[in-house]
Amino acid sequence: MRIAVIGPQNTGKSTFVQDFLKEFSHYKTTERTYRNVIEEKGLDVNQLSGLESQKEIREFIFEQMRGNNEYNIIFDRCMIDNYVYTYVQYEKGQIPKWFVDETEAMMLATLTEVDVYLFIPTAVSVPLVDDGTRDVTTSYIDTVNHHFLRVLLISQENIRVR
C-alpha cells in the first residue's frame, strides 16, 4: 500500500514516518526528501517562500511520486503539501495565479499515485521546533491547516477508485 503523510509543519509527520518504519519493516520511504532540496539549494520556505522555491520543491516531489513504483512505501509529504503551501503564498501575493493553477493540475494528476493519505492536523499537540526548515508561527501553521482541509475536500471529489 502506498501511503502519504500530509499536513502543516510541526505536527509530527516525519516522526510518525520514522516510527511507522520501525513497526512495519517491510515498508520503505524515499532516501531523499524535499528538505534535502531546501538545504542543498538554500531555498526560502514557509512564510518566505516564493515562486522559485515552490517550483524546485514541486518538481522534486512530483518526480519522486511519479518515478517511484514501490508498492510498500510511505511518503513524508506529497503534491498536496506543495499545492497548499503554494496557495498560501499566492494569497499573500508572493506567487502568481498561473503557477497555482499549474501546481493544482500536477497535484490532481498524482492523487491516484497514493492509496492512503494520512492527514495530521495542527490539533495534534507536538512541541514546536525551529530547525531552520519549519515555521513556528502558530497563526501561519493554522492558515496552512485550514488550506489542507479545503484541499482535501476538493480532492475528495477528484479521486477515482482504482
XYZ file of N, CA and C in Angstrom:
486
model
N 0.839 -1.172 0.000
C 0.000 0.000 0.000
C 0.889 1.242 0.000
N 0.542 2.200 -0.835
C 1.288 3.456 -0.930
C 0.605 4.488 -0.031
N 1.382 5.038 0.904
C 0.850 5.947 1.916
C 1.578 7.282 1.815
N 0.842 8.376 1.984
C 1.450 9.704 2.073
C 0.968 10.360 3.358
N 1.909 10.905 4.125
C 1.590 11.613 5.359
C 1.648 13.102 5.042
N 0.533 13.792 5.295
C 0.416 15.195 4.909
C -0.040 16.043 6.088
N 0.177 17.358 5.971
C -0.287 18.293 6.985
C 0.715 19.415 7.192
N 0.336 20.394 8.014
C 1.221 21.533 8.283
C 2.492 21.099 9.013
N 3.480 21.991 9.010
C 4.730 21.672 9.691
C 4.523 21.634 11.199
N 5.454 20.962 11.861
C 5.451 20.850 13.318
C 4.236 20.115 13.867
N 3.773 19.098 13.152
C 2.665 18.293 13.670
C 3.083 16.842 13.914
N 4.341 16.506 13.645
C 4.837 15.166 13.933
C 4.829 14.198 12.765
N 4.722 14.712 11.535
C 4.658 13.826 10.358
C 5.935 13.010 10.176
N 7.075 13.669 10.199
C 8.343 12.956 9.986
C 8.595 11.956 11.106
N 8.265 12.335 12.328
C 8.400 11.421 13.459
C 7.474 10.224 13.276
N 6.251 10.480 12.822
C 5.312 9.386 12.559
C 5.892 8.427 11.522
N 6.444 8.971 10.433
C 7.018 8.128 9.375
C 8.142 7.269 9.944
N 9.033 7.872 10.734
C 10.138 7.110 11.331
C 9.614 5.993 12.236
N 8.626 6.313 13.064
C 8.046 5.302 13.957
C 7.322 4.210 13.171
N 6.621 4.601 12.129
C 5.910 3.649 11.271
C 6.892 2.643 10.671
N 8.023 3.146 10.177
C 9.023 2.276 9.548
C 9.633 1.286 10.543
N 9.728 1.679 11.807
C 10.241 0.759 12.834
C 9.268 -0.398 13.062
N 7.991 -0.108 13.011
C 6.970 -1.127 13.263
C 6.658 -1.974 12.031
N 6.772 -1.377 10.863
C 6.431 -2.058 9.611
C 7.669 -2.078 8.715
N 8.573 -2.987 9.043
C 9.882 -3.016 8.381
C 9.813 -3.389 6.905
N 8.691 -3.911 6.445
C 8.558 -4.220 5.015
C 8.246 -2.956 4.200
N 8.030 -1.842 4.883
C 7.815 -0.562 4.204
C 9.130 0.170 4.039
N 9.165 1.021 3.036
C 10.324 1.870 2.771
C 9.832 3.309 2.657
N 10.769 4.220 2.736
C 10.482 5.608 2.408
C 11.571 6.060 1.453
N 11.410 7.219 0.900
C 12.397 7.705 -0.060
C 13.694 8.076 0.661
N 14.806 7.916 -0.033
C 16.098 8.260 0.561
C 16.240 9.764 0.744
N 15.718 10.507 -0.207
C 15.800 11.969 -0.153
C 14.398 12.538 0.026
N 14.327 13.683 0.703
C 13.049 14.358 0.873
C 13.168 15.787 0.361
N 12.041 16.468 0.383
C 12.028 17.872 -0.018
C 12.979 18.693 0.853
N 13.215 18.267 2.087
C 14.133 19.006 2.971
C 15.564 18.989 2.428
N 15.956 17.881 1.796
C 17.275 17.832 1.169
C 17.391 18.899 0.093
N 16.343 19.055 -0.698
C 16.331 20.060 -1.771
C 16.431 21.460 -1.174
N 15.687 21.711 -0.110
C 15.716 23.019 0.556
C 17.127 23.340 1.022
N 17.762 22.383 1.687
C 19.104 22.595 2.218
C 20.137 22.728 1.106
N 20.091 21.842 0.116
C 21.072 21.853 -0.967
C 21.007 23.133 -1.791
N 19.801 23.635 -2.018
C 19.639 24.804 -2.883
C 19.475 26.096 -2.102
N 19.478 26.009 -0.777
C 19.334 27.196 0.057
C 18.026 27.939 -0.194
N 16.943 27.191 -0.321
C 15.651 27.785 -0.671
C 14.992 28.467 0.523
N 14.302 29.556 0.244
C 13.438 30.178 1.241
C 12.152 29.374 1.280
N 11.658 29.084 2.474
C 10.437 28.286 2.597
C 9.462 28.926 3.574
N 8.307 28.298 3.674
C 7.238 28.723 4.567
C 6.829 30.159 4.255
N 6.832 31.046 5.230
C 6.365 32.411 5.008
C 7.257 33.203 4.058
N 8.493 32.774 3.868
C 9.426 33.469 2.980
C 9.455 32.877 1.577
N 8.741 31.800 1.367
C 8.788 31.088 0.095
C 8.228 31.919 -1.052
N 8.771 31.661 -2.227
C 8.302 32.324 -3.439
C 8.253 31.334 -4.586
N 8.102 31.860 -5.780
C 7.941 31.036 -6.973
C 9.101 30.053 -7.161
N 10.333 30.540 -7.065
C 11.495 29.669 -7.296
C 11.526 28.499 -6.309
N 11.329 28.795 -5.032
C 11.365 27.741 -4.014
C 10.253 26.728 -4.220
N 9.041 27.218 -4.433
C 7.915 26.303 -4.602
C 8.064 25.460 -5.863
N 8.642 26.043 -6.900
C 8.841 25.283 -8.138
C 9.866 24.168 -7.935
N 10.973 24.477 -7.278
C 12.004 23.455 -7.016
C 11.432 22.309 -6.192
N 10.689 22.649 -5.142
C 10.095 21.627 -4.280
C 9.044 20.836 -5.053
N 8.224 21.540 -5.812
C 7.170 20.889 -6.597
C 7.749 19.880 -7.576
N 8.757 20.288 -8.326
C 9.350 19.394 -9.323
C 9.946 18.157 -8.658
N 10.594 18.362 -7.516
C 11.189 17.239 -6.795
C 10.115 16.252 -6.340
N 9.076 16.761 -5.675
C 8.023 15.882 -5.157
C 7.278 15.189 -6.300
N 6.972 15.923 -7.352
C 6.241 15.347 -8.483
C 7.022 14.186 -9.092
N 8.296 14.399 -9.359
C 9.130 13.344 -9.945
C 9.300 12.176 -8.982
N 9.414 12.485 -7.699
C 9.573 11.434 -6.700
C 8.342 10.530 -6.665
N 7.176 11.114 -6.736
C 5.948 10.317 -6.684
C 5.712 9.569 -7.990
N 5.941 10.234 -9.095
C 5.702 9.615 -10.399
C 6.779 8.593 -10.753
N 7.999 8.812 -10.283
C 9.107 7.942 -10.655
C 9.317 6.764 -9.726
N 8.500 6.646 -8.707
C 8.674 5.589 -7.723
C 7.559 4.564 -7.883
N 7.927 3.319 -8.149
C 6.897 2.293 -8.330
C 6.865 1.272 -7.192
N 7.512 1.609 -6.065
C 7.444 0.747 -4.880
C 5.994 0.635 -4.429
N 5.605 -0.539 -3.990
C 4.237 -0.681 -3.502
C 4.147 -0.381 -2.006
N 5.060 -0.923 -1.210
C 5.055 -0.674 0.233
C 5.962 0.507 0.548
N 5.409 1.699 0.357
C 6.184 2.920 0.568
C 5.336 3.927 1.327
N 6.019 4.716 2.156
C 5.356 5.800 2.869
C 6.102 7.089 2.534
N 5.359 8.070 2.053
C 5.931 9.364 1.674
C 5.742 10.366 2.810
N 6.791 11.094 3.127
C 6.717 12.207 4.076
C 6.492 13.457 3.229
N 5.233 13.797 3.002
C 4.764 14.897 2.152
C 4.517 14.407 0.727
N 3.682 15.160 0.023
C 3.361 14.839 -1.367
C 2.907 16.112 -2.077
N 2.341 15.963 -3.251
C 1.928 17.134 -4.037
C 0.831 17.945 -3.355
N 0.022 17.318 -2.521
C -0.987 18.085 -1.787
C -0.293 19.125 -0.916
N 0.769 18.726 -0.229
C 1.510 19.663 0.614
C 2.046 20.831 -0.203
N 2.665 20.510 -1.330
C 3.230 21.572 -2.164
C 2.150 22.525 -2.652
N 1.019 21.981 -3.044
C -0.078 22.834 -3.507
C -0.568 23.752 -2.390
N -0.747 23.216 -1.199
C -1.240 24.032 -0.082
C -0.279 25.173 0.221
N 1.003 24.876 0.335
C 1.972 25.935 0.642
C 2.069 26.945 -0.499
N 1.933 26.486 -1.723
C 1.914 27.391 -2.875
C 0.700 28.304 -2.793
N -0.449 27.744 -2.470
C -1.685 28.530 -2.396
C -1.619 29.578 -1.283
N -1.064 29.206 -0.146
C -0.930 30.165 0.957
C -0.075 31.353 0.512
N 1.005 31.089 -0.208
C 1.862 32.179 -0.684
C 1.177 32.980 -1.792
N 0.349 32.339 -2.582
C -0.447 33.051 -3.590
C -1.373 34.053 -2.903
N -2.023 33.628 -1.835
C -2.922 34.523 -1.100
C -2.189 35.741 -0.552
N -0.911 35.597 -0.276
C -0.103 36.709 0.232
C 0.493 37.545 -0.898
N 0.197 37.176 -2.151
C 0.719 37.921 -3.288
C 2.142 37.569 -3.672
N 2.652 36.443 -3.184
C 4.037 36.042 -3.443
C 4.188 35.131 -4.658
N 3.085 34.545 -5.115
C 3.130 33.578 -6.214
C 1.993 33.889 -7.180
N 2.259 33.853 -8.498
C 1.210 34.169 -9.484
C 0.172 33.050 -9.633
N -1.018 33.439 -10.057
C -2.145 32.512 -10.213
C -1.830 31.395 -11.205
N -1.138 31.704 -12.310
C -0.845 30.673 -13.307
C -0.056 29.525 -12.690
N 0.843 29.855 -11.732
C 1.655 28.819 -11.091
C 0.797 27.973 -10.149
N -0.136 28.612 -9.460
C -1.064 27.878 -8.590
C -1.880 26.896 -9.425
N -2.392 27.370 -10.556
C -3.192 26.507 -11.436
C -2.375 25.328 -11.960
N -1.142 25.601 -12.345
C -0.248 24.550 -12.841
C 0.024 23.514 -11.741
N 0.265 24.007 -10.532
C 0.538 23.127 -9.396
C -0.690 22.301 -9.038
N -1.867 22.919 -9.110
C -3.099 22.181 -8.829
C -3.285 21.037 -9.827
N -3.017 21.299 -11.095
C -3.143 20.250 -12.117
C -2.172 19.102 -11.838
N -0.959 19.433 -11.426
C 0.026 18.397 -11.103
C -0.408 17.608 -9.868
N -0.969 18.314 -8.881
C -1.462 17.641 -7.677
C -2.565 16.650 -8.040
N -3.521 17.115 -8.827
C -4.633 16.245 -9.220
C -4.144 15.037 -10.016
N -3.097 15.234 -10.808
C -2.543 14.142 -11.616
C -1.878 13.070 -10.758
N -1.482 13.423 -9.533
C -0.802 12.442 -8.674
C -1.705 11.848 -7.594
N -2.936 12.285 -7.501
C -3.805 11.797 -6.419
C -3.920 10.279 -6.392
N -3.974 9.653 -7.536
C -4.133 8.196 -7.567
C -2.807 7.445 -7.453
N -1.706 8.171 -7.275
C -0.401 7.533 -7.059
C -0.283 6.990 -5.633
N -1.217 7.388 -4.775
C -1.192 7.023 -3.360
C -2.504 6.326 -3.016
N -2.414 5.284 -2.186
C -3.616 4.560 -1.764
C -4.275 5.191 -0.544
N -3.456 5.677 0.388
C -3.974 6.246 1.633
C -3.227 7.537 1.949
N -3.995 8.574 2.258
C -3.427 9.838 2.724
C -3.707 9.948 4.217
N -2.661 10.109 5.017
C -2.818 10.316 6.453
C -2.601 11.795 6.734
N -3.664 12.475 7.127
C -3.601 13.902 7.412
C -3.412 14.100 8.910
N -2.315 14.762 9.278
C -2.051 15.073 10.677
C -2.247 16.581 10.841
N -3.346 16.980 11.481
C -3.683 18.404 11.596
C -2.945 19.099 12.729
N -3.132 20.412 12.809
C -2.471 21.197 13.854
C -3.015 20.911 15.233
N -4.154 20.284 15.335
C -4.736 19.988 16.642
C -3.881 19.007 17.438
N -2.950 18.345 16.770
C -2.066 17.410 17.452
C -1.093 18.214 18.315
N -0.933 17.816 19.565
C -0.030 18.540 20.462
C 1.392 18.029 20.298
N 2.178 18.788 19.594
C 3.582 18.480 19.386
C 4.348 19.763 19.674
N 5.428 19.696 20.454
C 6.198 20.913 20.710
C 6.734 21.495 19.395
N 6.590 22.816 19.219
C 7.088 23.469 18.011
C 8.604 23.546 18.074
N 9.254 23.088 17.013
C 10.710 23.053 16.958
C 11.172 23.840 15.746
N 11.969 24.876 15.978
C 12.520 25.676 14.886
C 13.839 25.046 14.465
N 13.796 24.269 13.379
C 15.001 23.587 12.906
C 15.570 24.225 11.651
N 15.060 25.403 11.302
C 15.553 26.094 10.118
C 14.743 25.824 8.871
N 13.993 24.723 8.834
C 13.151 24.444 7.668
C 11.672 24.493 8.014
N 11.357 24.650 9.291
C 9.954 24.706 9.710
C 9.647 26.074 10.293
N 8.429 26.492 10.105
C 7.954 27.740 10.680
C 7.290 27.415 12.006
N 7.487 28.251 13.015
C 6.880 28.004 14.317
C 5.812 29.043 14.667
N 5.442 29.875 13.704
C 4.404 30.873 13.922
C 3.044 30.178 13.873
N 2.356 30.141 15.004
C 1.122 29.357 15.076
C 0.034 29.872 14.141
N -0.060 31.182 13.941
C -1.099 31.694 13.036
C -0.846 31.230 11.602
N 0.413 31.166 11.193
C 0.759 30.678 9.862
C 0.434 29.186 9.747
N 0.798 28.415 10.759
C 0.520 26.979 10.752
C -0.985 26.739 10.691
N -1.765 27.531 11.426
C -3.229 27.398 11.389
C -3.788 27.728 10.007
N -3.227 28.738 9.344
C -3.652 29.080 7.980
C -3.377 27.914 7.039
N -2.199 27.335 7.150
C -1.837 26.185 6.319
C -2.785 25.019 6.603
N -3.078 24.773 7.868
C -4.004 23.700 8.244
C -5.369 23.913 7.594
N -5.870 25.146 7.631
C -7.157 25.477 7.008
C -7.152 25.094 5.527
N -6.065 25.410 4.836
C -5.993 25.117 3.405
C -5.846 23.618 3.130
N -5.207 22.888 4.028
C -5.182 21.431 3.874
C -6.599 20.880 3.915
N -7.387 21.337 4.868
C -8.773 20.871 4.972
C -9.554 21.222 3.712
N -9.362 22.426 3.197
C -10.041 22.865 1.976
C -9.645 21.979 0.792
N -8.356 21.736 0.629
C -7.865 20.941 -0.499
C -8.314 19.485 -0.382
N -8.337 18.956 0.823
C -8.792 17.576 0.991
C -10.250 17.422 0.600
N -11.066 18.408 0.894
C -12.471 18.350 0.479
C -12.595 18.421 -1.039
N -11.809 19.299 -1.671
C -11.823 19.416 -3.136
C -11.284 18.130 -3.765
N -10.196 17.608 -3.210
C -9.560 16.412 -3.767
C -10.470 15.203 -3.684
N -11.260 15.138 -2.640
C -12.174 14.012 -2.468
C -13.084 13.869 -3.681
N -13.462 14.983 -4.273
C -14.320 14.956 -5.454
C -13.578 14.466 -6.694
N -12.247 14.576 -6.695
C -11.460 14.248 -7.881
C -10.801 12.875 -7.844
N -10.860 12.200 -6.700
C -10.212 10.888 -6.587
C -11.145 9.821 -7.138
N -10.595 8.994 -7.998
C -11.385 7.879 -8.515
C -10.825 6.594 -7.928
N -11.655 5.646 -7.734
C -11.250 4.372 -7.144
C -10.454 3.585 -8.173
N -9.356 2.985 -7.735
C -8.523 2.171 -8.628
C -9.205 0.880 -8.941
